Amino acid sequence: MWRRGRVCFWVELTPPCFLLRRHDDLKEMLDSNKDSLKLEAMKRIVAMIARGKNASDLFPAVVKNVACKNIEVKKLVYVYLVRYAEEQQDLALLSISTFQRGLKDPNQLIRASALRVLSSIRVTIIVPIMMLAIKEAASDMSPYVRKTAAHAIPKLYSLDPEQKDQLIEVIEKLLADKTTLVAGSVVMAFEEVCPERIDLIHKNYRKLCNLLIDVEEWGQVVIINMLTRYARTQFLNPNINVSDGPNTDRRDSFKSSLKAESFRKPYVMDPDHRLLLRNTKPLLQSRNAAVVMAVAQLYFHLAPKAEVGVIAKALVRLLRSHSEVQYVVLQNVATMTIKRRGMFEPYLKSFYIRSTDPTQIKILKLEVLTNLANETNISTILREFQTYIKSMDKDFVAATIQAIGRCATNIGEVRDTCLNGLVQLLSNRDELVVAESVVVIKKLLQMQPEKHSDIIKHMAKLTDNIQVPMARASILWLIGEYCEHVPKIAPDVLRKMAKSFTNEEDIVKLQIINLAAKLYLTNSKQTKLLTQYVLNLAKYDQNYDIRDRARFIRQLIVPTEKSGALSKYAKKLFLALKPAPVLESPFKDRDHFQLGSLSHLLNAKAGGYQELPDWPEAAPDPSVRNVEVKESVRAVGTVTYRDTAALRALRGPRKTEGESDSASGSESGSGSEESGSGSESEESEEGSDSEEEEEDEEEKKKKKKKETKKPVQESEREHIKSRLVPVRLRPFPGGTSRPPPPLSPSALLGLTAVSLPSQTIAPSSALKNYELLHRITGEGLSVEYCFSRQPFSPDANMVAVQMQFTNSATADTKNLHIEDAKLQSGMRVKEFPEIELLPAGETATAVMGIDFCDSTQAANFQLCTHTRKFFVSIQPPVGELMRSVFLTENEFKKEQGELMGMNEITEKLTLDAKCRNEHAIVQRVTAAANLSRVPCGSDRECRFAGRTVTSGSLVLVTVATGEDGSAQLTVNCEKMVIGTMLVKDILLALTQ
């Protein structure tokens, strides 16, 4: 409404009609009976939300479709409800029964979405329902649903903290989960709900360390931060003896009895402490800046001083490649350089300032350069500072001058040089440069004023030209403090200041009063009248602080009858020796905050911050982290497979049918316990006749298939088959009704090249079968894959992946192919030929090639049919990124000698009871990695060699065994990331 004269105008503001019409159209589409219209409407609504537009008025229309049978519509409805369930709680509660039904849906995405919506309704009345849903989801078969349950735990805790005890039980259960998808989420829930329950981490500590490299990046950051605090409570300080020497402070009668303890005991690092450092080190190569920063702070707070240097290169790399995180990285580097200066000195030039850097980045780089300054590099750093002073950025120039002052304070050899340089800046045309120089010179002169009286005189002459209040006040304080060094100039300065007293700033007036008082006490003949004049002017000043100061000083320095006893000590009060100021870094005391945290950034404790614990004086009991390991089942990621015990269990009942399989039993991949503990001569004969035995084994297997009276289940038969067939001729594992495709000529040539001396051939081991697409998710189509370890003929740098497609649906599947591959930098995919038709109930195989670029990063792509597209991914174990190569014993020793030091990893272990003979060791190592056996003259040593598929980097493995079952594993690898992951897999193979 507005008024014009006596007439009022009313204007009603309404939204444009097309907006109303658009929302009406969406409501009509959501109310229709066609799923296609509902799907289109939901896509448009979710797009509106993604653009930040408000779509809350559509909540009633959307929530009615929560029970829609179309899976795509239901997914989008749940996405919408997660966004608005908290705002529209009453309407969301009306559909709570539908959400509960969604928790039982066959589709894991629907189950997870239903739990996510349920936990987003912030109403205390449904807390019991939420608790029951979280408990059920924590036991779900899908790791994605279990991950969602972990995310829901902090939401329920914030809604009702009284549920903490029950939630801790769920957290304890999820912490025992062996899948990498759940690990990061449950640790985050642990940190939110019960960070003080450190006992929950004990039995899961080693598992978290081993899974860390395969967890998603967000989870890696959460787990590393948690393990940093855990390690500070469970392990001793590795640097406790670094700078400690003999105990020379004890001079009492107990000196003789404590003489043996005057040196500390040598520090021995806990193996679990070393496990954490070793498993986090490869993550310094991560492309995610947060992960690198997390590892860097872990090493800074936990690693021995001699090993912390490895993080310097990674942090410098972050500065160069991630400009958006420079501020946080430099904050942490500035803190590190105070105590660990040496590790960044080789990278001094990386902290030189560029003209394009923002001011806050420039100031932080100045801080780092100042912390790194020493007698060796100070000349170079000062030349850089001289260039920075010419910058147009005034704040940066002021910070540079302060940095010069700090360098002069810390390094006495360059103090005179810095002072002379700062004095030259006093003639600069820029008042800010002059003012900052005066302030810094004042601090430096306090250290040796008697040697620099000329500089004090020079500064006294600048009082006529310098107008910046802080600079004028600093000059006056300096002249008053050292007036005895300039007895002729000081009274004249006071005379000039008295003339302009009324026009000066308050800070300058206070220093004029102080100067007058000091000159009155040291040279009253010349300055008595001037002092009285200044005090009279100050007596009537508008500022009460100046008036009070003048009255106080008059009573103190001018003795009268009313003066108290304090006036006798006027000289001691005004002319007392004052300690020189200490120019310190603002980052000096920040290291007590955990690096990378908000509290460290602000230099103040933020809400929710958990203090970094102090090191314990005595090491806690390490046995709390011991966990019983089941020998029958091994878990790697999300794929579980059984040991040879399962094979013997399956073979047992078949012997009762009158079959004589003693010969085949001695030739099986695992072998019986008797054969495993047989004489060395028998093992050597078996190795020399391996090729003939493989052929005999094939013939015996064919006879067995004809003689078997009772059929064996398909899965059992294929499991046994995969264990017994030699490497070079084994078919694709799994329930397949078709034989695998014949090997190409190039593959046969590659196999022939490997089959040189019989003792260098790797023993047969079962190929592991991985699930790519489940039949429920794939609507009847299931896909499994394995790494065939055969050369991929189109491209030698690719890993051959053999895929098996099974159509369990009632309809035919057509046009099976791959689209839209989303790969990490450097990775490539060679697609398999399109499968035009896969009839119902039939199975087909195909081979594709993937260049993983020597990385265990997953290859993501879409598996497409004529009707659907499925998002799938293939992630290789590190052992499948290699190809076996033949080396002689001399060649092996030569190559191993060149890969020592940083390229060598050594671990001590205790072999599994079933793995204490050469045959079992060879089988397990070659099953874990595609390596070939290398001849060795020692009976107590097994050697293996291979090269990575993409780069051809050499990988050498040595297993040296002892008589008591102990062993030493040594891996020499040109790529340390590959070597670290390979050590973990081989250790797992030999100890379980």
PDB file of C-alpha atoms in Angstrom, residues 257-385:
ATOM      1  CA  SER A 257      71.856 -46.370  43.739  1.00  0.00           C
ATOM      2  CA  LEU A 258      70.238 -44.776  40.691  1.00  0.00           C
ATOM      3  CA  LYS A 259      73.366 -44.672  38.578  1.00  0.00           C
ATOM      4  CA  ALA A 260      72.235 -47.656  36.537  1.00  0.00           C
ATOM      5  CA  GLU A 261      68.982 -45.864  35.710  1.00  0.00           C
ATOM      6  CA  SER A 262      70.558 -42.584  34.687  1.00  0.00           C
ATOM      7  CA  PHE A 263      69.959 -43.531  31.043  1.00  0.00           C
ATOM      8  CA  ARG A 264      66.479 -44.450  29.934  1.00  0.00           C
ATOM      9  CA  LYS A 265      65.738 -47.921  28.691  1.00  0.00           C
ATOM     10  CA  PRO A 266      65.885 -48.274  24.915  1.00  0.00           C
ATOM     11  CA  TYR A 267      62.510 -47.745  23.316  1.00  0.00           C
ATOM     12  CA  VAL A 268      60.921 -50.672  21.467  1.00  0.00           C
ATOM     13  CA  MET A 269      57.917 -49.787  19.336  1.00  0.00           C
ATOM     14  CA  ASP A 270      54.753 -51.820  19.867  1.00  0.00           C
ATOM     15  CA  PRO A 271      53.938 -53.941  16.760  1.00  0.00           C
ATOM     16  CA  ASP A 272      50.424 -52.487  16.685  1.00  0.00           C
ATOM     17  CA  HIS A 273      51.894 -48.989  16.714  1.00  0.00           C
ATOM     18  CA  ARG A 274      54.080 -49.945  13.764  1.00  0.00           C
ATOM     19  CA  LEU A 275      51.067 -51.523  12.018  1.00  0.00           C
ATOM     20  CA  LEU A 276      49.208 -48.219  12.129  1.00  0.00           C
ATOM     21  CA  LEU A 277      52.147 -46.227  10.761  1.00  0.00           C
ATOM     22  CA  ARG A 278      52.845 -48.772   8.016  1.00  0.00           C
ATOM     23  CA  ASN A 279      49.241 -49.039   6.810  1.00  0.00           C
ATOM     24  CA  THR A 280      48.656 -45.298   6.710  1.00  0.00           C
ATOM     25  CA  LYS A 281      51.867 -44.409   4.901  1.00  0.00           C
ATOM     26  CA  PRO A 282      50.600 -45.397   1.397  1.00  0.00           C
ATOM     27  CA  LEU A 283      47.681 -42.998   1.848  1.00  0.00           C
ATOM     28  CA  LEU A 284      50.110 -40.086   1.562  1.00  0.00           C
ATOM     29  CA  GLN A 285      49.784 -40.731  -2.185  1.00  0.00           C
ATOM     30  CA  SER A 286      46.005 -40.279  -2.079  1.00  0.00           C
ATOM     31  CA  ARG A 287      44.435 -37.793  -4.469  1.00  0.00           C
ATOM     32  CA  ASN A 288      42.169 -36.566  -1.690  1.00  0.00           C
ATOM     33  CA  ALA A 289      43.729 -33.682   0.198  1.00  0.00           C
ATOM     34  CA  ALA A 290      41.801 -34.459   3.393  1.00  0.00           C
ATOM     35  CA  VAL A 291      43.221 -37.986   3.502  1.00  0.00           C
ATOM     36  CA  VAL A 292      46.779 -36.719   3.054  1.00  0.00           C
ATOM     37  CA  MET A 293      46.261 -34.145   5.794  1.00  0.00           C
ATOM     38  CA  ALA A 294      44.857 -36.799   8.126  1.00  0.00           C
ATOM     39  CA  VAL A 295      47.891 -39.044   7.602  1.00  0.00           C
ATOM     40  CA  ALA A 296      50.218 -36.076   8.050  1.00  0.00           C
ATOM     41  CA  GLN A 297      48.739 -35.166  11.428  1.00  0.00           C
ATOM     42  CA  LEU A 298      48.861 -38.818  12.479  1.00  0.00           C
ATOM     43  CA  TYR A 299      52.576 -39.037  11.701  1.00  0.00           C
ATOM     44  CA  PHE A 300      53.253 -35.706  13.413  1.00  0.00           C
ATOM     45  CA  HIS A 301      51.528 -36.804  16.623  1.00  0.00           C
ATOM     46  CA  LEU A 302      52.547 -40.491  16.641  1.00  0.00           C
ATOM     47  CA  ALA A 303      55.640 -41.248  14.559  1.00  0.00           C
ATOM     48  CA  PRO A 304      59.277 -41.277  15.697  1.00  0.00           C
ATOM     49  CA  LYS A 305      61.102 -38.084  14.847  1.00  0.00           C
ATOM     50  CA  ALA A 306      63.283 -39.886  12.313  1.00  0.00           C
ATOM     51  CA  GLU A 307      60.231 -41.006  10.318  1.00  0.00           C
ATOM     52  CA  VAL A 308      58.129 -37.845  10.301  1.00  0.00           C
ATOM     53  CA  GLY A 309      60.026 -36.474   7.300  1.00  0.00           C
ATOM     54  CA  VAL A 310      58.007 -38.613   4.872  1.00  0.00           C
ATOM     55  CA  ILE A 311      54.999 -36.307   5.237  1.00  0.00           C
ATOM     56  CA  ALA A 312      56.881 -33.202   4.081  1.00  0.00           C
ATOM     57  CA  LYS A 313      56.924 -34.194   0.416  1.00  0.00           C
ATOM     58  CA  ALA A 314      53.220 -35.051   0.475  1.00  0.00           C
ATOM     59  CA  LEU A 315      52.271 -31.710   2.037  1.00  0.00           C
ATOM     60  CA  VAL A 316      54.400 -29.778  -0.441  1.00  0.00           C
ATOM     61  CA  ARG A 317      52.669 -31.694  -3.247  1.00  0.00           C
ATOM     62  CA  LEU A 318      49.311 -30.585  -1.840  1.00  0.00           C
ATOM     63  CA  LEU A 319      50.429 -26.956  -1.900  1.00  0.00           C
ATOM     64  CA  ARG A 320      51.287 -27.217  -5.575  1.00  0.00           C
ATOM     65  CA  SER A 321      48.298 -29.222  -6.792  1.00  0.00           C
ATOM     66  CA  HIS A 322      45.399 -28.169  -4.530  1.00  0.00           C
ATOM     67  CA  SER A 323      45.170 -24.391  -4.327  1.00  0.00           C
ATOM     68  CA  GLU A 324      41.833 -24.586  -2.507  1.00  0.00           C
ATOM     69  CA  VAL A 325      43.413 -26.226   0.559  1.00  0.00           C
ATOM     70  CA  GLN A 326      46.561 -24.097   0.724  1.00  0.00           C
ATOM     71  CA  TYR A 327      45.350 -22.149   3.764  1.00  0.00           C
ATOM     72  CA  VAL A 328      44.701 -25.240   5.888  1.00  0.00           C
ATOM     73  CA  VAL A 329      47.895 -26.963   4.736  1.00  0.00           C
ATOM     74  CA  LEU A 330      50.021 -23.908   5.534  1.00  0.00           C
ATOM     75  CA  GLN A 331      48.381 -23.618   8.970  1.00  0.00           C
ATOM     76  CA  ASN A 332      49.527 -27.139   9.759  1.00  0.00           C
ATOM     77  CA  VAL A 333      52.962 -26.692   8.169  1.00  0.00           C
ATOM     78  CA  ALA A 334      53.513 -23.519  10.207  1.00  0.00           C
ATOM     79  CA  THR A 335      52.838 -25.499  13.379  1.00  0.00           C
ATOM     80  CA  MET A 336      55.082 -28.382  12.295  1.00  0.00           C
ATOM     81  CA  THR A 337      58.027 -26.149  11.410  1.00  0.00           C
ATOM     82  CA  ILE A 338      58.299 -24.877  14.977  1.00  0.00           C
ATOM     83  CA  LYS A 339      59.318 -28.297  16.347  1.00  0.00           C
ATOM     84  CA  ARG A 340      60.276 -30.178  13.169  1.00  0.00           C
ATOM     85  CA  ARG A 341      62.108 -27.550  11.149  1.00  0.00           C
ATOM     86  CA  GLY A 342      64.506 -29.930   9.462  1.00  0.00           C
ATOM     87  CA  MET A 343      61.942 -31.911   7.505  1.00  0.00           C
ATOM     88  CA  PHE A 344      60.805 -28.896   5.460  1.00  0.00           C
ATOM     89  CA  GLU A 345      64.202 -27.292   4.833  1.00  0.00           C
ATOM     90  CA  PRO A 346      64.764 -29.143   1.517  1.00  0.00           C
ATOM     91  CA  TYR A 347      61.510 -27.633   0.229  1.00  0.00           C
ATOM     92  CA  LEU A 348      62.291 -24.023   1.129  1.00  0.00           C
ATOM     93  CA  LYS A 349      61.597 -22.720  -2.386  1.00  0.00           C
ATOM     94  CA  SER A 350      58.114 -24.244  -2.323  1.00  0.00           C
ATOM     95  CA  PHE A 351      57.131 -21.602   0.230  1.00  0.00           C
ATOM     96  CA  TYR A 352      58.319 -18.625  -1.806  1.00  0.00           C
ATOM     97  CA  ILE A 353      55.487 -16.182  -2.326  1.00  0.00           C
ATOM     98  CA  ARG A 354      53.837 -15.541  -5.682  1.00  0.00           C
ATOM     99  CA  SER A 355      52.260 -12.293  -6.694  1.00  0.00           C
ATOM    100  CA  THR A 356      48.957 -14.081  -7.343  1.00  0.00           C
ATOM    101  CA  ASP A 357      48.699 -15.513  -3.825  1.00  0.00           C
ATOM    102  CA  PRO A 358      45.951 -14.053  -1.595  1.00  0.00           C
ATOM    103  CA  THR A 359      47.103 -11.978   1.365  1.00  0.00           C
ATOM    104  CA  GLN A 360      46.310 -14.649   3.966  1.00  0.00           C
ATOM    105  CA  ILE A 361      48.358 -17.213   1.999  1.00  0.00           C
ATOM    106  CA  LYS A 362      51.265 -14.780   1.717  1.00  0.00           C
ATOM    107  CA  ILE A 363      51.277 -14.170   5.476  1.00  0.00           C
ATOM    108  CA  LEU A 364      51.233 -17.893   6.222  1.00  0.00           C
ATOM    109  CA  LYS A 365      54.100 -18.533   3.814  1.00  0.00           C
ATOM    110  CA  LEU A 366      56.018 -15.742   5.541  1.00  0.00           C
ATOM    111  CA  GLU A 367      55.414 -17.523   8.824  1.00  0.00           C
ATOM    112  CA  VAL A 368      56.812 -20.771   7.422  1.00  0.00           C
ATOM    113  CA  LEU A 369      59.859 -19.063   5.893  1.00  0.00           C
ATOM    114  CA  THR A 370      60.575 -17.325   9.194  1.00  0.00           C
ATOM    115  CA  ASN A 371      60.334 -20.607  11.099  1.00  0.00           C
ATOM    116  CA  LEU A 372      62.703 -22.272   8.607  1.00  0.00           C
ATOM    117  CA  ALA A 373      65.326 -19.525   8.800  1.00  0.00           C
ATOM    118  CA  ASN A 374      68.726 -20.552  10.155  1.00  0.00           C
ATOM    119  CA  GLU A 375      72.370 -19.528   9.777  1.00  0.00           C
ATOM    120  CA  THR A 376      72.658 -21.418   6.493  1.00  0.00           C
ATOM    121  CA  ASN A 377      69.696 -20.070   4.559  1.00  0.00           C
ATOM    122  CA  ILE A 378      69.102 -16.691   6.205  1.00  0.00           C
ATOM    123  CA  SER A 379      70.854 -14.762   3.432  1.00  0.00           C
ATOM    124  CA  THR A 380      68.569 -16.294   0.817  1.00  0.00           C
ATOM    125  CA  ILE A 381      65.459 -15.633   2.904  1.00  0.00           C
ATOM    126  CA  LEU A 382      66.423 -12.000   3.555  1.00  0.00           C
ATOM    127  CA  ARG A 383      66.864 -11.414  -0.196  1.00  0.00           C
ATOM    128  CA  GLU A 384      63.334 -12.740  -0.688  1.00  0.00           C
ATOM    129  CA  PHE A 385      62.049 -10.416   2.044  1.00  0.00           C
TER     130      PHE A 385
END
